[in-house]
XYZ file of C-alpha atoms in Angstrom:
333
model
C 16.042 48.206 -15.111
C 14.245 51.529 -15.712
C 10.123 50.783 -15.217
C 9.278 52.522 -18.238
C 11.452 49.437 -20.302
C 9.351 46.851 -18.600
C 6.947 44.603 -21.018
C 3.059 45.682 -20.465
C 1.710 42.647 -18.850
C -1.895 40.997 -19.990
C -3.781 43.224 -17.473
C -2.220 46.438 -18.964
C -2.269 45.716 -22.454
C -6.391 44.946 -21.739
C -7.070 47.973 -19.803
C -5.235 50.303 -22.334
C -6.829 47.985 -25.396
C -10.464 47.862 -23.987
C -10.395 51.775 -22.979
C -9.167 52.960 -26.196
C -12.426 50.898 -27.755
C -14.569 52.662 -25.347
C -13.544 55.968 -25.503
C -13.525 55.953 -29.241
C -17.256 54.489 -28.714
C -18.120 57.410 -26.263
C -16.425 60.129 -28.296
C -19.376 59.491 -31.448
C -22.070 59.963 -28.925
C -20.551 63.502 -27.643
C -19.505 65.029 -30.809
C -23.338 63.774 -32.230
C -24.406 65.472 -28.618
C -22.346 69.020 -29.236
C -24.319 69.350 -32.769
C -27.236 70.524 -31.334
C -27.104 71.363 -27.592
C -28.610 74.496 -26.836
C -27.894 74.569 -22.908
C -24.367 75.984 -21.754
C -24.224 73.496 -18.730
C -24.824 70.434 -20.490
C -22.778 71.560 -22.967
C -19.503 72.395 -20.772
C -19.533 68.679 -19.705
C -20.287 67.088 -22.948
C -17.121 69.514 -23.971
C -14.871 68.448 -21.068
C -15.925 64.408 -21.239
C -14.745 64.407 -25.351
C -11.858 66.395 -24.393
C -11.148 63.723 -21.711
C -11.272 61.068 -23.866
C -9.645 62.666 -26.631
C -6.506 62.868 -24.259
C -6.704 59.582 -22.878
C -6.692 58.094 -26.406
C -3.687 59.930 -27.396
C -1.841 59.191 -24.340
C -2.697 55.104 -25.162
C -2.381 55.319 -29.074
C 1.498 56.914 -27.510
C 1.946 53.455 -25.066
C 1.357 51.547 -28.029
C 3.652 53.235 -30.628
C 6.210 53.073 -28.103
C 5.571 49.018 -27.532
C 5.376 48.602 -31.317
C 1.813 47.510 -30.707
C -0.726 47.455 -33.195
C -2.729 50.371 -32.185
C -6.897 49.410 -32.566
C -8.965 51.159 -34.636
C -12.173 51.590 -32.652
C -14.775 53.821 -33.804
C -13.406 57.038 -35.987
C -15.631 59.849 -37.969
C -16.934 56.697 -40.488
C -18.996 55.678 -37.616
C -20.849 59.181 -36.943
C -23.128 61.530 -39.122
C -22.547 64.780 -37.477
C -25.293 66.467 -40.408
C -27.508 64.255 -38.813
C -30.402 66.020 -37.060
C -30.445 65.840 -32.856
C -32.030 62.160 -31.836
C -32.124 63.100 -28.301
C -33.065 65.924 -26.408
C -30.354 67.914 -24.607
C -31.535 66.428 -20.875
C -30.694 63.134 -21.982
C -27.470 63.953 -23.374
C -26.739 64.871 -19.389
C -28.321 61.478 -18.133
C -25.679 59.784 -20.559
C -22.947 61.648 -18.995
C -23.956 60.971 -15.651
C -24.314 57.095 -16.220
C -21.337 57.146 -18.422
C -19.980 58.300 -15.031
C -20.719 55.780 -13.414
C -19.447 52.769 -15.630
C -16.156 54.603 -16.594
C -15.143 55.215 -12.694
C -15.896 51.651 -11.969
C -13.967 50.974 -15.553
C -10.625 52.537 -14.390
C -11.407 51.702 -10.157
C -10.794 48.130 -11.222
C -7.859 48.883 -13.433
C -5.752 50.730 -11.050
C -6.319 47.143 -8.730
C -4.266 45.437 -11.462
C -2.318 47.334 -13.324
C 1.414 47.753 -12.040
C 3.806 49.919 -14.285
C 4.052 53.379 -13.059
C 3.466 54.747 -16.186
C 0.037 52.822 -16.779
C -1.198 53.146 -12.933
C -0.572 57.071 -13.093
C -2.647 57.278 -16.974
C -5.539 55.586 -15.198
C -5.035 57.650 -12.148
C -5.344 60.504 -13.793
C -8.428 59.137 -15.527
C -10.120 57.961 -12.822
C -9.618 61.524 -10.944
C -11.254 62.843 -13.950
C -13.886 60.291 -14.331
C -15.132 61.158 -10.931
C -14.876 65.015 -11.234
C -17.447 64.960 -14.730
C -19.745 62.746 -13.153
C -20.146 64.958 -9.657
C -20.773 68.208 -12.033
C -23.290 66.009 -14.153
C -24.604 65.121 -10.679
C -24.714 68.235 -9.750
C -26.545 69.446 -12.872
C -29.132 66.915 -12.725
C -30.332 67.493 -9.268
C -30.410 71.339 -10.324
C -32.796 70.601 -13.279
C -34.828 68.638 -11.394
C -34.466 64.935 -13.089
C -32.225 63.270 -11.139
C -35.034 60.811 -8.993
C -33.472 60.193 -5.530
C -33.354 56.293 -4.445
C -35.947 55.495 -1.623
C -35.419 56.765 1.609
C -36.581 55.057 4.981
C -37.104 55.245 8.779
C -34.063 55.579 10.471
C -33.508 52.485 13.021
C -33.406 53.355 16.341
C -30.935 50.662 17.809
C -28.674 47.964 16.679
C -30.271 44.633 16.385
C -28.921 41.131 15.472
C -30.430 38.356 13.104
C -32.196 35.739 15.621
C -30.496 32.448 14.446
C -34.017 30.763 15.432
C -35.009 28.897 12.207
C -38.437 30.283 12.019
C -36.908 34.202 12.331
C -33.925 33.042 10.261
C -36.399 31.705 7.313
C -38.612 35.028 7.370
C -34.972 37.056 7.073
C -34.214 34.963 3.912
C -37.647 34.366 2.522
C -40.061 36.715 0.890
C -41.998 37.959 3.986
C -39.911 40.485 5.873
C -39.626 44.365 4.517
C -36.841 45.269 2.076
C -33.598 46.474 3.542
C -31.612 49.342 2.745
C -29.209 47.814 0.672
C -31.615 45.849 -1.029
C -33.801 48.993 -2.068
C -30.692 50.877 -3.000
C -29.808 48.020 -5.479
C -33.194 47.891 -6.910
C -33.062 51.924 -7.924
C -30.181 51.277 -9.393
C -30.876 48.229 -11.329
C -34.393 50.553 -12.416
C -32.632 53.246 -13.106
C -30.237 51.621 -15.735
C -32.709 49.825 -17.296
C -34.969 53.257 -17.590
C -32.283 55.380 -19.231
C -31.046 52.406 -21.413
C -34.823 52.101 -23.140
C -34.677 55.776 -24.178
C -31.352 55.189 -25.758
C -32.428 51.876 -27.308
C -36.220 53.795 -28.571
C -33.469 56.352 -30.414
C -31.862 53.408 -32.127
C -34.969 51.383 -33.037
C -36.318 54.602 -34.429
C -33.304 55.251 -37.023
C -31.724 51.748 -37.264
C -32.326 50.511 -40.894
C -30.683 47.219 -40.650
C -33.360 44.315 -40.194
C -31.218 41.893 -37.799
C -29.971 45.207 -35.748
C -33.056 46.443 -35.868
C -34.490 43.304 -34.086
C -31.932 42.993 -31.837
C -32.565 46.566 -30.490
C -36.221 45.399 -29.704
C -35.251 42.814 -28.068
C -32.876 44.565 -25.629
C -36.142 47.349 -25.077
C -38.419 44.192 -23.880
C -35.593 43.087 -22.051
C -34.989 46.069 -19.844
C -38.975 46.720 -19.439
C -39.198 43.350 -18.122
C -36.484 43.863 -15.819
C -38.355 47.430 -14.708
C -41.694 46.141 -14.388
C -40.814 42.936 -12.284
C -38.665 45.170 -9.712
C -41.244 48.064 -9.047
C -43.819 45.191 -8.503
C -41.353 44.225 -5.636
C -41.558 47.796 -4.769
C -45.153 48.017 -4.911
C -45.765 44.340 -3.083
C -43.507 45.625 -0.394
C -45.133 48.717 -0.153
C -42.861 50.587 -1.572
C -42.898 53.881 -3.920
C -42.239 52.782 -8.057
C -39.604 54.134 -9.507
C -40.416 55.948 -13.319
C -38.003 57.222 -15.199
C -38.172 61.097 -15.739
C -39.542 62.166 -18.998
C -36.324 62.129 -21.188
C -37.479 62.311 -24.817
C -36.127 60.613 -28.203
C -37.054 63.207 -30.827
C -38.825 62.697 -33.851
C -35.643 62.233 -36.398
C -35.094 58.989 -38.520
C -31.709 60.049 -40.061
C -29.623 58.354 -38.196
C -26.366 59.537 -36.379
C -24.787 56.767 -35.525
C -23.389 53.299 -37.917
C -25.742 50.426 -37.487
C -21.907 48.914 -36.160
C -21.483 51.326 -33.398
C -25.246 51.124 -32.221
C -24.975 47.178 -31.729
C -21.420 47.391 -30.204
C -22.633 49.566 -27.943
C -25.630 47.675 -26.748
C -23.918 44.097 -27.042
C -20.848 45.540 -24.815
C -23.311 47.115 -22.204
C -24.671 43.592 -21.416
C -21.313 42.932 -19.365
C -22.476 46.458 -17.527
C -25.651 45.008 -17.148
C -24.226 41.764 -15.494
C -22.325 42.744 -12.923
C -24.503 45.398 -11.645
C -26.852 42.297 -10.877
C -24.212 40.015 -9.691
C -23.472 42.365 -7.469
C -27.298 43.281 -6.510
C -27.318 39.491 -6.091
C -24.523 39.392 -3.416
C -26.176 42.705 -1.359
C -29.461 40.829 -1.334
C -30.607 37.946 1.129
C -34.545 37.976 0.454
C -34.879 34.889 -1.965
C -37.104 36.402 -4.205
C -35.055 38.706 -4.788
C -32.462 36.309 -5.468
C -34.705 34.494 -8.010
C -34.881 37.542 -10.292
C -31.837 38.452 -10.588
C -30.331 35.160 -11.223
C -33.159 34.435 -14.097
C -32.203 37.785 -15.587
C -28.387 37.390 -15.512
C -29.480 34.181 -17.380
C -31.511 36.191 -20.229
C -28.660 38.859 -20.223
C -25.779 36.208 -20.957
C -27.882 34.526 -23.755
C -28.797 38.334 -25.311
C -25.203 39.734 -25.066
C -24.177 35.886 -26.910
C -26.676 37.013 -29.655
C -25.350 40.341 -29.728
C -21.255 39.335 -30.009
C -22.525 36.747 -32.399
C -24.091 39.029 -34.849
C -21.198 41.816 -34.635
C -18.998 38.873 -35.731
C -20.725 37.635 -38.000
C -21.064 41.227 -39.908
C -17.002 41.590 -39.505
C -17.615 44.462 -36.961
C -15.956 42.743 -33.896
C -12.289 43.884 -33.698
C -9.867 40.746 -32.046
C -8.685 41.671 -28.665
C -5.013 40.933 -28.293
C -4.176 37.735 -28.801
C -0.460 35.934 -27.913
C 0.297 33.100 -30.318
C -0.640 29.335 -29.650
C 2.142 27.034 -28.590
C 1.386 25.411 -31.709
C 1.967 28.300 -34.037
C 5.447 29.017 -32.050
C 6.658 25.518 -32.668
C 6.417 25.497 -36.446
């Protein structure tokens, strides 16, 4: 039998369903970003992420025709005011590319683990090559302008050493007392460094959201992620550590907003699974318990917020159905 006639499996009909979603998500934020950018550099990879996406979405709406698939409906030109006036400034547009880089090549690494049909695995290739290439030039850019902040650097070791399995040594490895580690600083940038460009996009959305309950919401998420920036750079500080601040980024002065009031929540409540497994996996490169401690209480707060958030998108009929086989009971009438 010829590949291309084999069935999608569950896996692939999630990663093409789920991508389509966030593309269509993406692609509001980067035509509201071409509007109004003045700066050719930022503007080349704003250009060349839509077009990405554009072509990705064609190439799935294509899969699904041919499967006789309902193709999803995602976010279209209903969901974007493109007369709207510019809610961020143009160096934040780049920060969103960059971290947008990051989530989408994780997005299609963990696809091409489990998809199989040669068809599929070479569309996510080709996405993933892609992926990688904006976010290096949006890298690139950033460190050029000055506002990409470098994670911590250290004293380099100056021989291998192994963890003394006395219990007293073995305690002050896993307990609170003993410097950070590399890996452990790296994870807390990171962790800071989400958190830090997710409150300017989440001040942009308080500031033209006009929907009470979304509204709300939004504010929630903002105390959320400056809790989750002000406990970690006390670690930082406790340990002796540099803070890290975010570099000045700015939300403009506009209260027309750009966006629906159903795109900005989607787009918040689906960035809480984001914000979970970059702390699940902070959790698993960390050994210091306190460490430990605060990420597990904030994966806690995350769950419950991103419940509120789902919650609230259903309720207002805004949460399309992922793809759904029929129950055994439904079959058997």
């Amino acid at each position: 039998m010829e590949e291309k006639n084999i069935r999608l499996t569950t896996a692939e009909i999630s990663a093409l369903w789920t991508t389509y979603i966030k593309c269509s998500a993406l692609n509001c934020f980067y035509t509201h970003f071409l509007t109004y950018l003045k700066d050719e550099g930022i503007k080349f990879i704003i250009e060349e992420s839509l077009q990405t996406n554009v072509e990705i979405m064609s190439k799935i709406k294509s899969f699904f025709i041919s499967e006789e698939f309902p193709v999803p409906k995602g976010f279209t030109d209903r969901d974007i005011d493109t007369t709207a006036p510019p809610l961020y400034t143009d160096l934040f547009a780049l920060s969103f590319v960059y971290r947008g880089g990051q989530v989408t090549s994780g997005h299609y690494t963990t696809i091409v683990g489990a998809v199989a049909r040669k068809d599929v695995y070479d569309l996510f290739e080709e996405a993933l090559t892609k992926s990688l290439s904006l976010y290096k030039q949006s890298l690139q850019l950033m460190l050029e302008k000055g506002i990409y902040d470098r994670p911590p650097k250290m004293n380099y070791p100056h021989s291998i050493e192994y963890i003394s399995e006395q219990p007293s040594l073995l305690e002050s490895w896993l307990g609170e007392t003993r410097p950070l580690n590399a890996l452990e600083l790296s994870e807390l940038f990171f962790v800071i460094e989400r958190n830090c460009i997710g409150i300017i996009l989440l001040k942009g959305f308080i500031q033209v959201s006009k929907d009470i309950e979304v509204k709300n919401y939004l504010k929630k998420g903002k105390k959320l992620s400056e809790k989750q920036i002000t406990t970690f750079n006390q670690v930082l500080i406790k340990d002796d550590s540099f803070p890290t601040y975010p570099v000045s980024m700015e939300v403009t002065d506009s209260n027309v907003a750009p966006f629906s009031e159903k795109l900005m929540l989607f787009f918040i409540a689906s960035s809480n699974s984001v914000g979970l497994s970059t702390l699940c996996h902070a959790i698993t490169m960390s050994t210091r318990k306190d460490l430990a401690v605060h990420y597990t209480l904030f994966v806690t707060e995350i769950m419950k917020y991103g419940a509120d958030g789902l919650k609230l998108l259903v309720e207002r009929g805004w949460m399309e159905q992922p793809p759904q086989q029929k129950s055994r009971g439904d079959l058997c009438e």
